[in-house]
Amino acid sequence: MSELIMRTARTDDIGQLAEMRYDSTIENHPELTITDEQQRDYTDEMHEFLEEAIGSEHWVVWLAEYGEEIVGHVYLEMVRKVPRPGRTTKPFIYMTNVYTRPQHRGLGIGSRLAQVVEQWARELDHDFIMVWPSGRGEEFYTKNGYSACSVPMELKL
């Protein structure tokens, strides 16, 4: 097998990234029934999202790759905070859509991605990384140095 490479996404990765997001959704929500039309609509929307996101200053997608195959990824949204008097304001990162293909799990790929993201965020002097893990993801994040923080609140619209 090829060497595992960690890198940021390029536009030629869009097809695999869209496929992986679809697979992740179906894996986590097996009760979903997706019609062909819904799948086409999703594919169009995801391609548009990724075309805008990749290379922008607001999103970074880190991925793990063996040869030509993307085996894991993490999406990061850069969030700029409102400045506050008397202190330097640093942006923070919202981490989402963390996924490793099932056949590559248990090999430390997710932890390697988490380490690369942490090092990269520290080098760019971000304030913190925030993630809302699914129930099964909490152990992974705790193992990788994350800790629970105050419960966020939301207003469903």
Backbone as CSV, one residue per row, in Angstrom:
resi,resn,N_x,N_y,N_z,CA_x,CA_y,CA_z,C_x,C_y,C_z
1,MET,0.842,-1.185,0.000,0.000,0.000,0.000,0.885,1.247,0.000
2,SER,0.410,2.292,-0.610,1.129,3.568,-0.672,1.268,4.173,0.715
3,GLU,2.120,5.169,0.792,2.308,5.922,2.027,1.088,6.798,2.277
4,LEU,0.707,6.940,3.538,-0.400,7.807,3.914,0.058,9.258,3.829
5,ILE,-0.659,10.057,3.074,-0.353,11.475,2.883,-1.468,12.297,3.531
6,MET,-1.082,13.328,4.275,-2.023,14.293,4.838,-1.852,15.586,4.059
7,ARG,-2.939,16.105,3.516,-2.861,17.342,2.731,-4.223,18.016,2.715
8,THR,-4.232,19.255,2.252,-5.507,19.954,2.090,-6.101,19.599,0.729
9,ALA,-7.410,19.704,0.651,-8.141,19.309,-0.545,-7.898,20.275,-1.702
10,ARG,-8.001,19.700,-2.897,-7.927,20.458,-4.157,-9.230,20.234,-4.916
11,THR,-9.452,21.024,-5.940,-10.702,20.889,-6.690,-10.835,19.528,-7.361
12,ASP,-9.726,18.860,-7.677,-9.853,17.536,-8.290,-10.243,16.462,-7.273
13,ASP,-10.404,16.817,-5.982,-10.869,15.893,-4.947,-12.383,15.944,-4.754
14,ILE,-13.044,16.871,-5.414,-14.462,17.116,-5.156,-15.316,15.862,-5.337
15,GLY,-15.095,15.096,-6.370,-15.903,13.896,-6.612,-15.823,12.908,-5.458
16,GLN,-14.604,12.609,-5.004,-14.447,11.669,-3.893,-15.020,12.238,-2.596
17,LEU,-14.817,13.530,-2.346,-15.334,14.136,-1.117,-16.862,14.116,-1.093
18,ALA,-17.489,14.387,-2.225,-18.953,14.346,-2.294,-19.454,12.925,-2.053
19,GLU,-18.784,11.954,-2.640,-19.150,10.545,-2.455,-19.014,10.137,-0.988
20,MET,-17.945,10.581,-0.340,-17.720,10.217,1.060,-18.763,10.850,1.980
21,ARG,-19.178,12.069,1.695,-20.211,12.720,2.503,-21.524,11.961,2.359
22,TYR,-21.825,11.518,1.158,-23.037,10.725,0.917,-22.949,9.417,1.710
23,ASP,-21.829,8.720,1.596,-21.644,7.448,2.301,-21.759,7.626,3.811
24,SER,-21.173,8.686,4.333,-21.227,8.970,5.763,-22.666,9.174,6.221
25,THR,-23.432,9.911,5.449,-24.824,10.173,5.804,-25.633,8.887,5.818
26,ILE,-25.471,8.066,4.793,-26.203,6.796,4.715,-25.778,5.869,5.864
27,GLU,-24.494,5.853,6.183,-24.001,5.012,7.279,-24.601,5.445,8.614
28,ASN,-24.660,6.753,8.848,-25.162,7.268,10.125,-26.680,7.345,10.204
29,HIS,-27.344,7.270,9.063,-28.812,7.355,9.021,-29.362,6.295,8.068
30,PRO,-29.229,5.015,8.442,-29.668,3.948,7.532,-31.163,3.956,7.253
31,GLU,-31.918,4.689,8.046,-33.359,4.766,7.836,-33.726,5.659,6.647
32,LEU,-32.787,6.447,6.163,-33.050,7.357,5.048,-33.263,6.592,3.743
33,THR,-34.220,7.055,2.995,-34.414,6.564,1.636,-34.186,7.755,0.715
34,ILE,-33.161,7.672,-0.116,-32.787,8.769,-1.002,-33.181,8.392,-2.422
35,THR,-33.990,9.242,-3.030,-34.389,9.003,-4.420,-33.247,9.408,-5.351
36,ASP,-33.318,8.965,-6.591,-32.302,9.357,-7.576,-32.267,10.869,-7.739
37,GLU,-33.440,11.499,-7.730,-33.491,12.959,-7.863,-32.832,13.646,-6.672
38,GLN,-33.098,13.141,-5.461,-32.465,13.716,-4.270,-30.949,13.537,-4.311
39,GLN,-30.507,12.404,-4.812,-29.065,12.171,-4.905,-28.434,13.133,-5.912
40,ARG,-29.099,13.360,-7.034,-28.580,14.326,-8.020,-28.550,15.731,-7.436
41,ASP,-29.630,16.114,-6.726,-29.677,17.443,-6.100,-28.553,17.598,-5.079
42,TYR,-28.348,16.552,-4.255,-27.261,16.583,-3.274,-25.916,16.749,-3.974
43,THR,-25.679,15.947,-5.000,-24.394,15.985,-5.709,-24.136,17.367,-6.274
44,ASP,-25.144,17.963,-6.891,-24.998,19.328,-7.421,-24.668,20.319,-6.304
45,GLU,-25.415,20.241,-5.195,-25.208,21.168,-4.085,-23.831,20.982,-3.454
46,MET,-23.413,19.733,-3.270,-22.116,19.467,-2.644,-20.973,19.930,-3.546
47,HIS,-21.098,19.683,-4.843,-20.063,20.146,-5.771,-19.961,21.671,-5.728
48,GLU,-21.101,22.352,-5.713,-21.100,23.818,-5.644,-20.457,24.290,-4.341
49,PHE,-20.831,23.653,-3.220,-20.251,24.011,-1.926,-18.737,23.859,-1.954
50,LEU,-18.264,22.706,-2.421,-16.827,22.438,-2.412,-16.067,23.335,-3.382
51,GLU,-16.652,23.651,-4.526,-15.995,24.563,-5.465,-15.772,25.925,-4.828
52,GLU,-16.739,26.374,-4.015,-16.600,27.651,-3.311,-15.660,27.535,-2.112
53,ALA,-15.735,26.418,-1.400,-15.001,26.267,-0.146,-13.506,26.042,-0.347
54,ILE,-13.165,25.166,-1.289,-11.754,24.817,-1.472,-10.997,26.035,-1.996
55,GLY,-9.983,26.412,-1.265,-9.184,27.580,-1.642,-9.709,28.889,-1.088
56,SER,-10.854,28.843,-0.393,-11.375,30.082,0.191,-10.670,30.344,1.519
57,GLU,-10.890,31.511,2.078,-10.302,31.820,3.383,-11.202,31.356,4.517
58,HIS,-12.387,30.855,4.192,-13.349,30.465,5.227,-13.375,28.969,5.524
59,TRP,-12.983,28.144,4.577,-13.023,26.691,4.742,-11.688,26.073,4.354
60,VAL,-11.320,25.027,5.088,-10.186,24.187,4.728,-10.632,22.746,4.938
61,VAL,-10.368,21.902,3.965,-10.654,20.471,4.092,-9.307,19.755,4.120
62,TRP,-9.019,19.109,5.246,-7.822,18.283,5.360,-8.218,16.866,5.019
63,LEU,-7.330,16.143,4.346,-7.647,14.763,4.013,-6.448,13.860,4.181
64,ALA,-6.762,12.582,4.340,-5.763,11.515,4.402,-5.924,10.722,3.111
65,GLU,-4.804,10.439,2.473,-4.855,9.829,1.146,-3.829,8.701,1.037
66,TYR,-4.285,7.578,0.513,-3.406,6.476,0.110,-3.425,6.446,-1.408
67,GLY,-2.320,6.700,-2.034,-2.299,6.702,-3.496,-3.268,7.743,-4.015
68,GLU,-4.216,7.307,-4.811,-5.231,8.210,-5.375,-6.528,8.197,-4.574
69,GLU,-6.584,7.404,-3.497,-7.829,7.267,-2.738,-7.810,8.106,-1.472
70,ILE,-8.820,8.944,-1.306,-9.016,9.681,-0.061,-9.665,8.696,0.913
71,VAL,-9.040,8.500,2.071,-9.550,7.527,3.036,-10.125,8.191,4.280
72,GLY,-9.864,9.471,4.459,-10.406,10.200,5.593,-10.357,11.688,5.333
73,HIS,-11.216,12.426,6.030,-11.218,13.880,5.871,-11.805,14.565,7.088
74,VAL,-11.540,15.853,7.176,-12.114,16.721,8.194,-12.333,18.093,7.559
75,TYR,-13.496,18.679,7.795,-13.841,19.995,7.268,-13.694,21.017,8.392
76,LEU,-13.046,22.132,8.079,-12.799,23.178,9.063,-13.325,24.511,8.543
77,GLU,-14.172,25.136,9.332,-14.644,26.481,8.987,-13.957,27.471,9.919
78,MET,-13.322,28.478,9.325,-12.658,29.514,10.108,-13.709,30.534,10.527
79,VAL,-13.778,30.801,11.814,-14.775,31.732,12.343,-14.039,32.910,12.965
80,ARG,-14.287,34.058,12.423,-13.670,35.281,12.950,-14.582,35.859,14.019
81,LYS,-14.021,36.078,15.202,-14.803,36.621,16.306,-14.838,38.150,16.217
82,VAL,-15.840,38.718,16.831,-15.965,40.167,16.899,-14.872,40.680,17.835
83,PRO,-14.106,41.684,17.400,-13.031,42.207,18.264,-13.564,42.727,19.592
84,ARG,-12.710,42.638,20.595,-13.054,43.092,21.941,-11.953,44.032,22.409
85,PRO,-12.307,45.162,23.038,-11.280,46.085,23.516,-10.377,45.436,24.556
86,GLY,-9.086,45.771,24.488,-8.149,45.334,25.506,-7.577,43.948,25.310
87,ARG,-7.903,43.283,24.207,-7.326,41.965,23.974,-7.244,41.678,22.482
88,THR,-6.307,40.851,22.132,-6.162,40.445,20.741,-7.219,39.389,20.443
89,THR,-7.916,39.573,19.380,-8.962,38.638,19.010,-8.421,37.654,17.981
90,LYS,-8.503,36.376,18.305,-8.043,35.324,17.406,-9.253,34.567,16.870
91,PRO,-9.189,34.117,15.632,-10.298,33.325,15.106,-10.295,31.932,15.736
92,PHE,-11.447,31.258,15.647,-11.502,29.868,16.074,-11.956,29.016,14.902
93,ILE,-11.887,27.724,15.095,-12.203,26.774,14.034,-13.397,25.929,14.449
94,TYR,-14.357,25.830,13.561,-15.465,24.891,13.730,-15.129,23.666,12.893
95,MET,-14.952,22.525,13.548,-14.599,21.283,12.860,-15.859,20.436,12.684
96,THR,-16.040,19.928,11.472,-17.235,19.145,11.176,-16.921,18.096,10.112
97,ASN,-17.859,17.187,9.931,-17.760,16.181,8.872,-16.429,15.425,8.914
98,VAL,-16.100,14.928,10.100,-14.895,14.118,10.280,-15.271,12.686,9.917
99,TYR,-14.541,12.092,8.984,-14.944,10.774,8.481,-13.741,9.990,7.979
100,THR,-13.723,8.723,8.320,-12.760,7.779,7.775,-13.553,6.646,7.142
101,ARG,-13.183,6.253,5.941,-13.881,5.137,5.281,-13.820,3.906,6.192
102,PRO,-14.925,3.162,6.268,-15.000,2.024,7.200,-13.835,1.037,7.089
103,GLN,-13.391,0.723,5.886,-12.324,-0.265,5.717,-10.962,0.240,6.191
104,HIS,-10.872,1.552,6.534,-9.600,2.119,6.997,-9.651,2.554,8.463
105,ARG,-10.725,2.210,9.141,-10.848,2.586,10.550,-9.989,1.684,11.428
106,GLY,-9.623,2.214,12.594,-8.837,1.450,13.549,-7.346,1.455,13.242
107,LEU,-6.943,2.261,12.263,-5.534,2.322,11.863,-4.859,3.611,12.333
108,GLY,-5.597,4.445,13.078,-5.031,5.697,13.573,-5.105,6.853,12.593
109,ILE,-5.816,6.666,11.484,-5.893,7.722,10.471,-6.623,8.946,11.012
110,GLY,-7.747,8.737,11.698,-8.480,9.862,12.275,-7.643,10.636,13.281
111,SER,-6.907,9.910,14.118,-6.041,10.575,15.099,-4.915,11.335,14.412
112,ARG,-4.366,10.774,13.349,-3.316,11.491,12.601,-3.883,12.780,12.009
113,LEU,-5.093,12.705,11.449,-5.726,13.916,10.912,-5.938,14.939,12.031
114,ALA,-6.417,14.493,13.180,-6.644,15.406,14.309,-5.342,16.075,14.729
115,GLN,-4.251,15.339,14.731,-2.950,15.906,15.105,-2.475,16.937,14.080
116,VAL,-2.647,16.625,12.808,-2.247,17.562,11.753,-3.062,18.843,11.853
117,VAL,-4.358,18.706,12.077,-5.231,19.875,12.199,-4.818,20.709,13.410
118,GLU,-4.549,20.055,14.536,-4.140,20.795,15.731,-2.841,21.565,15.486
119,GLN,-1.856,20.906,14.911,-0.573,21.569,14.636,-0.771,22.752,13.690
120,TRP,-1.542,22.554,12.636,-1.817,23.606,11.663,-2.521,24.786,12.335
121,ALA,-3.522,24.499,13.187,-4.270,25.566,13.867,-3.374,26.347,14.826
122,ARG,-2.475,25.650,15.508,-1.536,26.328,16.417,-0.590,27.234,15.626
123,GLU,-0.100,26.735,14.491,0.813,27.540,13.660,0.132,28.808,13.165
124,LEU,-1.157,28.740,12.895,-1.902,29.909,12.426,-2.447,30.757,13.579
125,ASP,-2.164,30.343,14.818,-2.528,31.087,16.019,-4.039,31.252,16.176
126,HIS,-4.784,30.169,15.941,-6.224,30.188,16.205,-6.450,30.025,17.707
127,ASP,-7.607,30.444,18.165,-7.913,30.435,19.591,-8.265,29.027,20.088
128,PHE,-9.138,28.324,19.385,-9.547,26.973,19.779,-10.237,26.299,18.596
129,ILE,-10.432,24.989,18.746,-11.176,24.193,17.765,-12.427,23.679,18.469
130,MET,-13.573,23.880,17.850,-14.836,23.451,18.412,-15.420,22.352,17.533
131,VAL,-15.973,21.327,18.164,-16.633,20.245,17.437,-17.831,19.774,18.264
132,TRP,-18.917,19.446,17.590,-20.069,18.828,18.236,-20.085,17.368,17.797
133,PRO,-19.505,16.490,18.602,-19.406,15.098,18.184,-20.734,14.368,18.301
134,SER,-20.889,13.374,17.443,-21.999,12.454,17.622,-21.675,11.619,18.858
135,GLY,-22.638,10.931,19.385,-22.417,10.126,20.586,-21.232,9.195,20.467
136,ARG,-21.095,8.549,19.315,-20.000,7.585,19.174,-18.651,8.268,18.942
137,GLY,-18.657,9.570,18.633,-17.418,10.288,18.389,-16.768,10.850,19.641
138,GLU,-17.505,10.902,20.750,-16.973,11.527,21.964,-15.686,10.854,22.441
139,GLU,-15.631,9.542,22.412,-14.439,8.822,22.857,-13.231,9.178,21.978
140,PHE,-13.449,9.263,20.670,-12.378,9.631,19.739,-11.805,10.999,20.090
141,TYR,-12.683,11.990,20.295,-12.206,13.345,20.573,-11.514,13.427,21.936
142,THR,-12.050,12.748,22.935,-11.412,12.736,24.257,-10.009,12.142,24.148
143,LYS,-9.878,11.047,23.411,-8.578,10.395,23.213,-7.587,11.339,22.536
144,ASN,-8.088,12.269,21.738,-7.236,13.193,20.993,-7.110,14.571,21.653
145,GLY,-7.406,14.644,22.956,-7.125,15.853,23.720,-8.269,16.849,23.852
146,TYR,-9.422,16.553,23.285,-10.560,17.465,23.387,-11.265,17.246,24.720
147,SER,-11.894,18.300,25.233,-12.654,18.180,26.472,-14.011,18.829,26.285
148,ALA,-14.963,18.364,27.067,-16.310,18.916,27.002,-16.295,20.358,27.479
149,CYS,-17.120,21.184,26.876,-17.240,22.584,27.287,-18.719,22.875,27.531
150,SER,-19.025,24.081,27.833,-20.407,24.459,28.087,-21.313,24.028,26.946
151,VAL,-22.494,23.655,27.281,-23.441,23.205,26.276,-23.893,24.393,25.437
152,PRO,-23.771,24.310,24.129,-24.261,25.398,23.295,-25.779,25.418,23.302
153,MET,-26.334,26.525,22.937,-27.790,26.640,22.836,-28.131,26.941,21.401
154,GLU,-29.325,26.572,21.005,-29.742,26.829,19.633,-31.202,27.239,19.602
155,LEU,-31.569,27.922,18.565,-32.937,28.291,18.303,-33.291,27.651,16.974
156,LYS,-34.084,26.606,16.998,-34.472,25.928,15.760,-35.398,26.836,14.969
157,LEU,-35.123,26.988,13.708,-35.928,27.858,12.845,-36.728,27.043,11.847
